[in-house]
PDB file of C-alpha atoms in Angstrom:
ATOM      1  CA  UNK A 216      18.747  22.282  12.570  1.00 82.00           C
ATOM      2  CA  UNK A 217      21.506  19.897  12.254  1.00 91.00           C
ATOM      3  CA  UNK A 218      23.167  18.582   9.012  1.00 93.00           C
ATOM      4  CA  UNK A 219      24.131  15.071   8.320  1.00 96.00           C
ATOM      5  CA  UNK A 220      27.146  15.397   5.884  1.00 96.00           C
ATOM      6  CA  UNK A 221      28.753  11.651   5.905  1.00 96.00           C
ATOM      7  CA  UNK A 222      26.636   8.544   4.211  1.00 96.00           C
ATOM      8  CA  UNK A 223      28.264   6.524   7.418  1.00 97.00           C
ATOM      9  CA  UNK A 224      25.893   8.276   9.747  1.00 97.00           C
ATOM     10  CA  UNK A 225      24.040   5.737  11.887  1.00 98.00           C
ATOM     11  CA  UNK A 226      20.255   7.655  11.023  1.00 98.00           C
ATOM     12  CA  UNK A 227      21.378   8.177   7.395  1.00 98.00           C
ATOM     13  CA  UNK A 228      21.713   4.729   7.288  1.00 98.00           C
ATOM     14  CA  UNK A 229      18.667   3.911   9.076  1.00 98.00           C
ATOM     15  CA  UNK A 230      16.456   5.973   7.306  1.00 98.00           C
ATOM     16  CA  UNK A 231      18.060   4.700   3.809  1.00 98.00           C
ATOM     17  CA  UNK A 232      16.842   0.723   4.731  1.00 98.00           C
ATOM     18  CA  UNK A 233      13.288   2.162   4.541  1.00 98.00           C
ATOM     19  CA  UNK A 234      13.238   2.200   0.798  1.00 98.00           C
ATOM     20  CA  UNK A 235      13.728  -1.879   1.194  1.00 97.00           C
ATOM     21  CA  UNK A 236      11.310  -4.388   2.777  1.00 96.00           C
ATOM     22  CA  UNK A 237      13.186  -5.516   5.010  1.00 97.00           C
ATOM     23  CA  UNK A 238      13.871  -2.170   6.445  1.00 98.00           C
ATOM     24  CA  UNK A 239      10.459  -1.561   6.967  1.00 98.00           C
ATOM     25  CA  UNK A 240       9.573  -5.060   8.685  1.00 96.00           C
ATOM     26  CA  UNK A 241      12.783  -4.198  11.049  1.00 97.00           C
ATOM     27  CA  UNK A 242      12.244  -0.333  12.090  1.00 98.00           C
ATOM     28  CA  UNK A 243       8.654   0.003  11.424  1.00 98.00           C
ATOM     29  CA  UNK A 244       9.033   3.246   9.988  1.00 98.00           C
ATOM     30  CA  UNK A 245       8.218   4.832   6.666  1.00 98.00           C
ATOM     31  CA  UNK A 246       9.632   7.537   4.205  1.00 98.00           C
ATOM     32  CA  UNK A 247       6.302   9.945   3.650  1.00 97.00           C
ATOM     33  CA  UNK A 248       6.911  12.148   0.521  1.00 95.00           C
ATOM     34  CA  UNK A 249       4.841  14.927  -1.143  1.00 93.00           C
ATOM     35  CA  UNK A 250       3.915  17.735  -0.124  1.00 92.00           C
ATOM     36  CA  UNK A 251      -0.049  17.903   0.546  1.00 93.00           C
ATOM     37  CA  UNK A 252       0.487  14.387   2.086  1.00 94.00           C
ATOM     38  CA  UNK A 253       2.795  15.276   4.322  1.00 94.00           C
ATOM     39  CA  UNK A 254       0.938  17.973   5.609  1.00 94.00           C
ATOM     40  CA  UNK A 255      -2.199  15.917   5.757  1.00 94.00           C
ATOM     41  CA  UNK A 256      -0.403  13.300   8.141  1.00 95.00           C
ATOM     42  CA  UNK A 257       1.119  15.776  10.398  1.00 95.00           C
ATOM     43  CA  UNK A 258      -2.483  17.530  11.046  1.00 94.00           C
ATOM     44  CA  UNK A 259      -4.062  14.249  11.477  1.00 93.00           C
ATOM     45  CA  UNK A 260      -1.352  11.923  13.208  1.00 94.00           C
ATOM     46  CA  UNK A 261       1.483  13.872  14.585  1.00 95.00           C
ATOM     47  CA  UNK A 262       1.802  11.649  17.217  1.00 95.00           C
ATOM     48  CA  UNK A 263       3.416   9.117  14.767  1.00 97.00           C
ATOM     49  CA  UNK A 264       5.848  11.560  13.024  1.00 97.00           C
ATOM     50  CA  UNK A 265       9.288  11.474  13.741  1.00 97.00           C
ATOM     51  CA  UNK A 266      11.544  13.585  11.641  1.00 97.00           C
ATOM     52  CA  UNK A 267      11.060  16.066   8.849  1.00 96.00           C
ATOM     53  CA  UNK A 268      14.350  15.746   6.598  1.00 96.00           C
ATOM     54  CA  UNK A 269      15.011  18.723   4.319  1.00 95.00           C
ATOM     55  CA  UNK A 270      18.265  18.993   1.832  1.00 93.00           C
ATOM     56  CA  UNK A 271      20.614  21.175   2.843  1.00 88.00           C
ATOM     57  CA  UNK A 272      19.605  24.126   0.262  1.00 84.00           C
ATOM     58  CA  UNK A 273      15.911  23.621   1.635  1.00 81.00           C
ATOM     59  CA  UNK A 274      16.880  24.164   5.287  1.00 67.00           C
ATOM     60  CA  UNK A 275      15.833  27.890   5.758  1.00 63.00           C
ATOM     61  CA  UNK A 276      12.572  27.372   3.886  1.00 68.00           C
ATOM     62  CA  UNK A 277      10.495  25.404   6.287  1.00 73.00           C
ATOM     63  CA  UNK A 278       7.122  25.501   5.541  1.00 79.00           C
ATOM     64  CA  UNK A 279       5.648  23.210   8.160  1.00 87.00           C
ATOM     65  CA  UNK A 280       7.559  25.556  11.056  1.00 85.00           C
ATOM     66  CA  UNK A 281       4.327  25.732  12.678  1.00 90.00           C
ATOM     67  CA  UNK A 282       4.555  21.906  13.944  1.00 92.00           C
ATOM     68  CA  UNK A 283       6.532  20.971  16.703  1.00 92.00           C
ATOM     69  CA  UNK A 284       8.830  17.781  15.467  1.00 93.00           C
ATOM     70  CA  UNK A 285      12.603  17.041  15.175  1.00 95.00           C
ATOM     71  CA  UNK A 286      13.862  18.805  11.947  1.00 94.00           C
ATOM     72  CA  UNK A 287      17.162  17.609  10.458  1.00 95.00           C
ATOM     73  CA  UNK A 288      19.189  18.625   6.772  1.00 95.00           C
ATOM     74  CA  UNK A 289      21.184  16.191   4.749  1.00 97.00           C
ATOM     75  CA  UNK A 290      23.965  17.341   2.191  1.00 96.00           C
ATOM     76  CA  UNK A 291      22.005  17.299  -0.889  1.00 95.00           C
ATOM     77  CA  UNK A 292      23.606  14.125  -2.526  1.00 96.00           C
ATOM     78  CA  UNK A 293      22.342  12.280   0.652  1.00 98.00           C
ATOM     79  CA  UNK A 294      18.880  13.304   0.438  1.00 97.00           C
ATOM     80  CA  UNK A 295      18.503  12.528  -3.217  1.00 97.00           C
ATOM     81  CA  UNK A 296      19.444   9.067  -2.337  1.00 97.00           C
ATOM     82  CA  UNK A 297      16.270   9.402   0.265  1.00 98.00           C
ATOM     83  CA  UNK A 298      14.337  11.485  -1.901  1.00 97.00           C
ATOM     84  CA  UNK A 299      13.694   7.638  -4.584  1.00 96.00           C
ATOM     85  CA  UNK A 300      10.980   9.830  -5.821  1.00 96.00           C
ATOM     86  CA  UNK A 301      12.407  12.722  -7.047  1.00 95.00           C
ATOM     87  CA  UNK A 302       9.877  15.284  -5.621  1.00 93.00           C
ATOM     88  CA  UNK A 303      13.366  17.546  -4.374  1.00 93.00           C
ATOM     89  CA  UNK A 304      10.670  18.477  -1.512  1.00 93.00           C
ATOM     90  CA  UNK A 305      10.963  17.481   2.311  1.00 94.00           C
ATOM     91  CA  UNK A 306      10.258  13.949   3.682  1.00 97.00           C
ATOM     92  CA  UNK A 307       8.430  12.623   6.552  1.00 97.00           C
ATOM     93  CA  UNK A 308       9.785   9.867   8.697  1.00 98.00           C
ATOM     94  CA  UNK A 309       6.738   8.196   9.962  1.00 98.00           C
ATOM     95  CA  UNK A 310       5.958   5.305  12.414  1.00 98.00           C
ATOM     96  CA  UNK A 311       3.411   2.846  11.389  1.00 97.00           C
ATOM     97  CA  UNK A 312       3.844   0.429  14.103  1.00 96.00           C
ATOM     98  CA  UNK A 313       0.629  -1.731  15.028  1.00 94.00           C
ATOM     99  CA  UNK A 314      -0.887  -0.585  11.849  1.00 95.00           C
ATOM    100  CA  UNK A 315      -0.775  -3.834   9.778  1.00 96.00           C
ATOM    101  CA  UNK A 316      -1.683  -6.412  12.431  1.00 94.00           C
ATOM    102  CA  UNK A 317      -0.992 -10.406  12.114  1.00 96.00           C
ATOM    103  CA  UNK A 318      -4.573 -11.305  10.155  1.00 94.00           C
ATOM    104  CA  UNK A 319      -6.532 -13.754  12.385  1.00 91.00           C
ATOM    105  CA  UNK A 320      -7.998 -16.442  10.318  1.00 85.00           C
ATOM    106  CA  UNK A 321     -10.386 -17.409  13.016  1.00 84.00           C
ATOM    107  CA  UNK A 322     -12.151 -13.570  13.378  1.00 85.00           C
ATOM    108  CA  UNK A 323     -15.381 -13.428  11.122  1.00 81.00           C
ATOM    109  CA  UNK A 324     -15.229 -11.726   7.915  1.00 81.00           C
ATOM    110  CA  UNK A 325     -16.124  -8.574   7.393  1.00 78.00           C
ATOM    111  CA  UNK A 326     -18.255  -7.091   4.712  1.00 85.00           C
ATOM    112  CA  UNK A 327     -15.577  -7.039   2.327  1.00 89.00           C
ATOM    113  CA  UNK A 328     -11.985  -8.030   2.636  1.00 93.00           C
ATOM    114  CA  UNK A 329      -9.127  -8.197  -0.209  1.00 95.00           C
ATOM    115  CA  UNK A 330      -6.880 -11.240  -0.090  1.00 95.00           C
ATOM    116  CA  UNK A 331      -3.757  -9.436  -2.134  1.00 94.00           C
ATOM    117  CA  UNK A 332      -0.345 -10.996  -3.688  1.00 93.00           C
ATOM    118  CA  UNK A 333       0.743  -8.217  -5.630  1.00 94.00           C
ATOM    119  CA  UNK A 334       4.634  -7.544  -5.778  1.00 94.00           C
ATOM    120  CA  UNK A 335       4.834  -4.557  -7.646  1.00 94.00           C
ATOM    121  CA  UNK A 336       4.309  -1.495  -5.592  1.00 96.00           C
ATOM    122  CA  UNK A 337       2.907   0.820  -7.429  1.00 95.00           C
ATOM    123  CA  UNK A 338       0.045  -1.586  -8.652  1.00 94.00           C
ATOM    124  CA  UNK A 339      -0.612  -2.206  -4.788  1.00 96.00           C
ATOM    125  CA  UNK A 340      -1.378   1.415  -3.766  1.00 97.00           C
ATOM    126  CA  UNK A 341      -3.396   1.917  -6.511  1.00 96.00           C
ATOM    127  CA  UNK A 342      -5.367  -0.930  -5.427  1.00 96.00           C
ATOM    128  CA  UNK A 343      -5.227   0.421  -2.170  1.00 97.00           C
ATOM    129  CA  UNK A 344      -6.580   3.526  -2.958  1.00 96.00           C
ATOM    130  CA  UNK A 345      -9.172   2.085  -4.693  1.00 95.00           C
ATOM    131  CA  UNK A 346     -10.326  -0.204  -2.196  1.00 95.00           C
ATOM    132  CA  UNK A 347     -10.746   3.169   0.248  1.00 96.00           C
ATOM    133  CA  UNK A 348     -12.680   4.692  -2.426  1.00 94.00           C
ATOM    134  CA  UNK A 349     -15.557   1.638  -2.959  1.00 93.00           C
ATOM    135  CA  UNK A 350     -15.208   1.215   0.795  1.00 91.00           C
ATOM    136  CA  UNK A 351     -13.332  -2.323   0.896  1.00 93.00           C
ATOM    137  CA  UNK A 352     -13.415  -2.884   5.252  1.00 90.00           C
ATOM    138  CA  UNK A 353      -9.835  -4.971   5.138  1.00 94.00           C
ATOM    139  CA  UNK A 354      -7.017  -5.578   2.790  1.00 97.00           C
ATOM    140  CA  UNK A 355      -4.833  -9.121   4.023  1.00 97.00           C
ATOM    141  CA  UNK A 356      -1.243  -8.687   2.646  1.00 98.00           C
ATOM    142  CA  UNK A 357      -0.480 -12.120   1.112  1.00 96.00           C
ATOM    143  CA  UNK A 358       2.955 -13.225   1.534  1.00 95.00           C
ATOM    144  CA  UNK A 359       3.604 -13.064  -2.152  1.00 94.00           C
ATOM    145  CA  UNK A 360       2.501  -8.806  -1.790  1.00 96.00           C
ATOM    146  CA  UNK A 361       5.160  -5.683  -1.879  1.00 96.00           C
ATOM    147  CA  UNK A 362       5.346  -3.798   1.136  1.00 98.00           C
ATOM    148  CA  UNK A 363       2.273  -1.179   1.533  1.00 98.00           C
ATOM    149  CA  UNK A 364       4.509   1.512   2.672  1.00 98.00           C
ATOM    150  CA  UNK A 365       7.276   1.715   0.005  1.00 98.00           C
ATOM    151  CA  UNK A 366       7.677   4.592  -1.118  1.00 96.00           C
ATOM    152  CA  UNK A 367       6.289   4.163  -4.972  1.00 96.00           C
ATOM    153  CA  UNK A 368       3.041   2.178  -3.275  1.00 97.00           C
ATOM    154  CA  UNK A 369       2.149   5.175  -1.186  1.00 96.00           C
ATOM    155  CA  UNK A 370       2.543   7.871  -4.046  1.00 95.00           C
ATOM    156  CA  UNK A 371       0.341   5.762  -5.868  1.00 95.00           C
ATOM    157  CA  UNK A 372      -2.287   5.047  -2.990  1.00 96.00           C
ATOM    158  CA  UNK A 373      -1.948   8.673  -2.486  1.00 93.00           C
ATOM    159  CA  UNK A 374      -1.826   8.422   1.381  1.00 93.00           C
ATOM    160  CA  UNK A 375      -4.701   5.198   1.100  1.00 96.00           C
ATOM    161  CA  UNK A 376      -2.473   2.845   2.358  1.00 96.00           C
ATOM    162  CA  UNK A 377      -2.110   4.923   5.739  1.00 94.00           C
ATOM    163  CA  UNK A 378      -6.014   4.795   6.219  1.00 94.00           C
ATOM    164  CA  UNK A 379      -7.184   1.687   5.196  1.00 95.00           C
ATOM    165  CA  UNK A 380      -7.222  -1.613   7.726  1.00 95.00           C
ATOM    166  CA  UNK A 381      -4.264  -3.800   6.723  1.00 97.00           C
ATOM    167  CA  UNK A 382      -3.037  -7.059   8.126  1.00 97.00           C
ATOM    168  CA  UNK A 383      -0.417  -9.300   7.290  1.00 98.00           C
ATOM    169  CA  UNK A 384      -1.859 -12.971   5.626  1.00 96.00           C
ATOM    170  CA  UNK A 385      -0.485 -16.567   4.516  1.00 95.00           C
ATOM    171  CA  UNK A 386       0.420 -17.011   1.461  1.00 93.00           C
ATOM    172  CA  UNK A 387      -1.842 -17.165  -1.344  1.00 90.00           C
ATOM    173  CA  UNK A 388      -1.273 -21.310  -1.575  1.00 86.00           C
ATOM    174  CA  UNK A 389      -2.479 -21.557   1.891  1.00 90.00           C
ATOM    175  CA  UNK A 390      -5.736 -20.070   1.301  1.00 88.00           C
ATOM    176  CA  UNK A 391      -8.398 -22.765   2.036  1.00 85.00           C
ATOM    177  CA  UNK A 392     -11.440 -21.157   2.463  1.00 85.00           C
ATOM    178  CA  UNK A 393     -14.658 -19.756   0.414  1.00 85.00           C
ATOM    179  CA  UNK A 394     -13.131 -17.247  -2.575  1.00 87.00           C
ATOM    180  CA  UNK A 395     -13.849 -14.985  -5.478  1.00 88.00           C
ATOM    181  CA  UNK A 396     -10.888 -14.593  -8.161  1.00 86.00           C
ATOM    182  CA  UNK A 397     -10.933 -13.037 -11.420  1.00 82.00           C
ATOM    183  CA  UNK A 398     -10.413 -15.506 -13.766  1.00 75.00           C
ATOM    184  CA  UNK A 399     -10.637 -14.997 -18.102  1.00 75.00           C
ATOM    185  CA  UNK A 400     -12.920 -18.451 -17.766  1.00 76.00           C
ATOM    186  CA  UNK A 401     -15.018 -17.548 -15.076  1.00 82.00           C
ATOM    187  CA  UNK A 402     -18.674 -16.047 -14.817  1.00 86.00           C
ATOM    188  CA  UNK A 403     -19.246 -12.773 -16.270  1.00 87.00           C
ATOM    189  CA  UNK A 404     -19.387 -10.316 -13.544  1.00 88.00           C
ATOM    190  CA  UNK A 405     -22.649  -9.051 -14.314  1.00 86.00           C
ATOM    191  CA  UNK A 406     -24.420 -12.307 -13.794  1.00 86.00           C
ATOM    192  CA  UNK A 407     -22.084 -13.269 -10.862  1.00 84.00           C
ATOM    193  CA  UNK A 408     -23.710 -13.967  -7.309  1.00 82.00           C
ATOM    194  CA  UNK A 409     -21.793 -11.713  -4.659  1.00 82.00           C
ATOM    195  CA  UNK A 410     -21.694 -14.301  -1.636  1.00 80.00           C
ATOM    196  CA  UNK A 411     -22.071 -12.275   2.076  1.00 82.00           C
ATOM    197  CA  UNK A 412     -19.492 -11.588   3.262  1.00 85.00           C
ATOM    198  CA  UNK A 413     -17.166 -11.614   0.689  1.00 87.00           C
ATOM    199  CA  UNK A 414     -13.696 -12.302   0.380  1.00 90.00           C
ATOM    200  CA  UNK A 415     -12.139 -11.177  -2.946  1.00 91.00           C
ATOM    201  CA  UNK A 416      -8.521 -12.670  -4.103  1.00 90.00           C
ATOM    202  CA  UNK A 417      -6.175 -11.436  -7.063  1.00 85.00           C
ATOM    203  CA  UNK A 418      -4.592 -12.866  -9.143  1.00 78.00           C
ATOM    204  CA  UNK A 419      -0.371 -12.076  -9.102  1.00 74.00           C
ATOM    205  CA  UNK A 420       1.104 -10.146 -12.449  1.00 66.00           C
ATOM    206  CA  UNK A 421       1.537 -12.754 -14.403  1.00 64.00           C
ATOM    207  CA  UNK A 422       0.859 -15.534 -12.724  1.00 63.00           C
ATOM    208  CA  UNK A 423      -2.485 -15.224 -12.337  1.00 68.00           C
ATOM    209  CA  UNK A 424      -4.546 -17.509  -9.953  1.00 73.00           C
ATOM    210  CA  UNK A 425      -3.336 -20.912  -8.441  1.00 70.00           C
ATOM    211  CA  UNK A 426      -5.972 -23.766  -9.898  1.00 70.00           C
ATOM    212  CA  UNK A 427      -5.691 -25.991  -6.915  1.00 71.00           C
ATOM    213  CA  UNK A 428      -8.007 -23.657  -4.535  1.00 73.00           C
ATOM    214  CA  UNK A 429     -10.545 -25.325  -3.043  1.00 67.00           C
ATOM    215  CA  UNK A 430     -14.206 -23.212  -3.170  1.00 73.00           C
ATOM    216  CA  UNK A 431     -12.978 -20.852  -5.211  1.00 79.00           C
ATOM    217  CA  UNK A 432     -15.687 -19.045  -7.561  1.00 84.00           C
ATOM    218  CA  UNK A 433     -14.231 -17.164 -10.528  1.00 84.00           C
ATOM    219  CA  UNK A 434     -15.467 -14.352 -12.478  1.00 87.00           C
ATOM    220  CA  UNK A 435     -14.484 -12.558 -15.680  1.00 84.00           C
ATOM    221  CA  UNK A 436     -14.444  -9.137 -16.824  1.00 86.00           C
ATOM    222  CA  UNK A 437     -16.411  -9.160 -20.588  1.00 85.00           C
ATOM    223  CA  UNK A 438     -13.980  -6.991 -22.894  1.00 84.00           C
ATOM    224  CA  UNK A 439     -14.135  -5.944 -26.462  1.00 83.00           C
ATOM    225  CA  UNK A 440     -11.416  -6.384 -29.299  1.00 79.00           C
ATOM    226  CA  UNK A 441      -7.789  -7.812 -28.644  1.00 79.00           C
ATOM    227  CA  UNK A 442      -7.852  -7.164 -25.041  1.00 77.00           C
ATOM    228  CA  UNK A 443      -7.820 -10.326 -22.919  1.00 74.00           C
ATOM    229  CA  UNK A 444      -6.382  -9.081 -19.939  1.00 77.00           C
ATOM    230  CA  UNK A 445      -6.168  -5.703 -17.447  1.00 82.00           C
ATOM    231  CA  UNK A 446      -3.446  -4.242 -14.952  1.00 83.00           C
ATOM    232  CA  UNK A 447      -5.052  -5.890 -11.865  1.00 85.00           C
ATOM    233  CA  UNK A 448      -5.716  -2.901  -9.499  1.00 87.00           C
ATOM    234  CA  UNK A 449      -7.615  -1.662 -12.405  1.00 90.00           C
ATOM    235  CA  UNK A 450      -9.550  -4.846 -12.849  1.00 88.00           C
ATOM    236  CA  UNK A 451     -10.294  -5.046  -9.000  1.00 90.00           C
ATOM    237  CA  UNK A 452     -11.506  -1.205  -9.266  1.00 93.00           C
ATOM    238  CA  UNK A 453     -13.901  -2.620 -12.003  1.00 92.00           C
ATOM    239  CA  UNK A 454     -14.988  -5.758  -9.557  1.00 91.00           C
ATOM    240  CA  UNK A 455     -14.807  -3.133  -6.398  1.00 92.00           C
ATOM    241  CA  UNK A 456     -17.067  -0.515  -8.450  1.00 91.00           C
ATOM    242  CA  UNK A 457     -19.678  -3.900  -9.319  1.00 88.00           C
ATOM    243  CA  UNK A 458     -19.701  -5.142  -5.891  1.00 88.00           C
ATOM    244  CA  UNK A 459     -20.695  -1.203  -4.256  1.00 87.00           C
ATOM    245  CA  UNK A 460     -23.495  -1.130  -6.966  1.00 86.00           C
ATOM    246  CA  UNK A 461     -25.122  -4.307  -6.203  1.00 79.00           C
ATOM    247  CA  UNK A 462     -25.215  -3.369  -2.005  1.00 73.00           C
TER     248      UNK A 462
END
């Protein structure tokens, strides 16, 4: 195994622009961390896997020797600046090219799709992982929304955002067609007609939705006491969980 010792190395590099945006959109790879995940990937899609990067005090306990795949070790300083998570266990380089596709706006929708704007990582995978769970069939990645496969999004989609359809959408002032948003003045969600298809849209953190949609139905979430608003991958579980119950 060979050991990358200098933070001018041309992979090191490389492999440090995937914990950026931009560094996915360019290489179209992804830093996989965690264990059970890892080893779920490389069982299901080794195809895609690239390298297995272990710290240099890891590199004679290899514990997924019985895969064939390109092994290297990094002085430990330069893995920790890999490792963003702190899980001091071995990463996965992984290509995910062709899995978010340009979204088609002309294609019919599907039973279900998620129109999503949200920038903060770890609030997308957990949407993510709940729209696998209530069986969402597409999630469109507004312009406004962090990158799926950062690697704080897929810790919290716990391996989700690897699974589910994704595409790559407008952004969310471009929408112009039939919507439902969550919305504190909208109908309660219990006496809400779910259209067929449907095509759900979130609000950003903090921003909320735009008012100038056209065709836009809102709904509301009824809550008790002080409460008037929810982290939104936990109110979309809440709509997701609604919308499964009524099929």
């Amino acid at each position: 195994m060979k050991l990358i010792s200098s933070s001018d190395n041309a992979r090191f590099k490389q492999w440090k622009s995937l914990l950026t945006s931009k560094g996915l959109k360019k290489e179209q790879l992804c830093i996989v961390s965690g264990k059970k995940l890892i080893l779920e990937i490389l069982e299901q899609n080794l195809k895609r896997c690239q390298t297995l990067l272990f710290s240099k005090n890891q590199m004679l306990n290899d514990s997924f020797e019985q895969f064939d795949l390109e092994r290297m070790g990094l002085d430990t300083p330069l893995f920790k600046e890999l490792d963003e998570l702190g899980t001091h266990q071995p990463l996965l380089i992984f290509d995910f090219s062709n899995l978010i596709l340009p979204w088609n706006s002309s294609e019919p929708s599907e039973e279900l799709e998620v129109f999503c704007p949200l920038g903060d990582p770890a609030n997308l995978g957990a949407l993510l992982r709940s729209c696998e769970a209530f069986g969402v069939k597409k999630v469109i990645l507004l312009k406004e929304s962090a990158h799926p496969f950062l690697p704080k999004s897929l810790r919290a989609s716990s391996g989700s955002a690897l699974r589910i359809p994704l595409c790559w959408g407008p952004a969310i002032s471009e929408l112009n067609f039939p919507l439902i948003g969550l919305d504190m003045e909208g109908t309660p969600l219990d006496q809400c007609p779910w259209p067929h298809p449907t095509r759900l849209l979130l609000g950003e953190e903090g921003l909320g939705l735009p008012r100038h949609l056209p065709s836009m139905t809102t709904v509301r979430i009824p809550m008790q006491g002080s409460v008037e608003s929810l982290n939104a991958a936990t109110a979309a579980s809440i709509i997701l969980y609604e919308w499964q119950r009524r099929r």
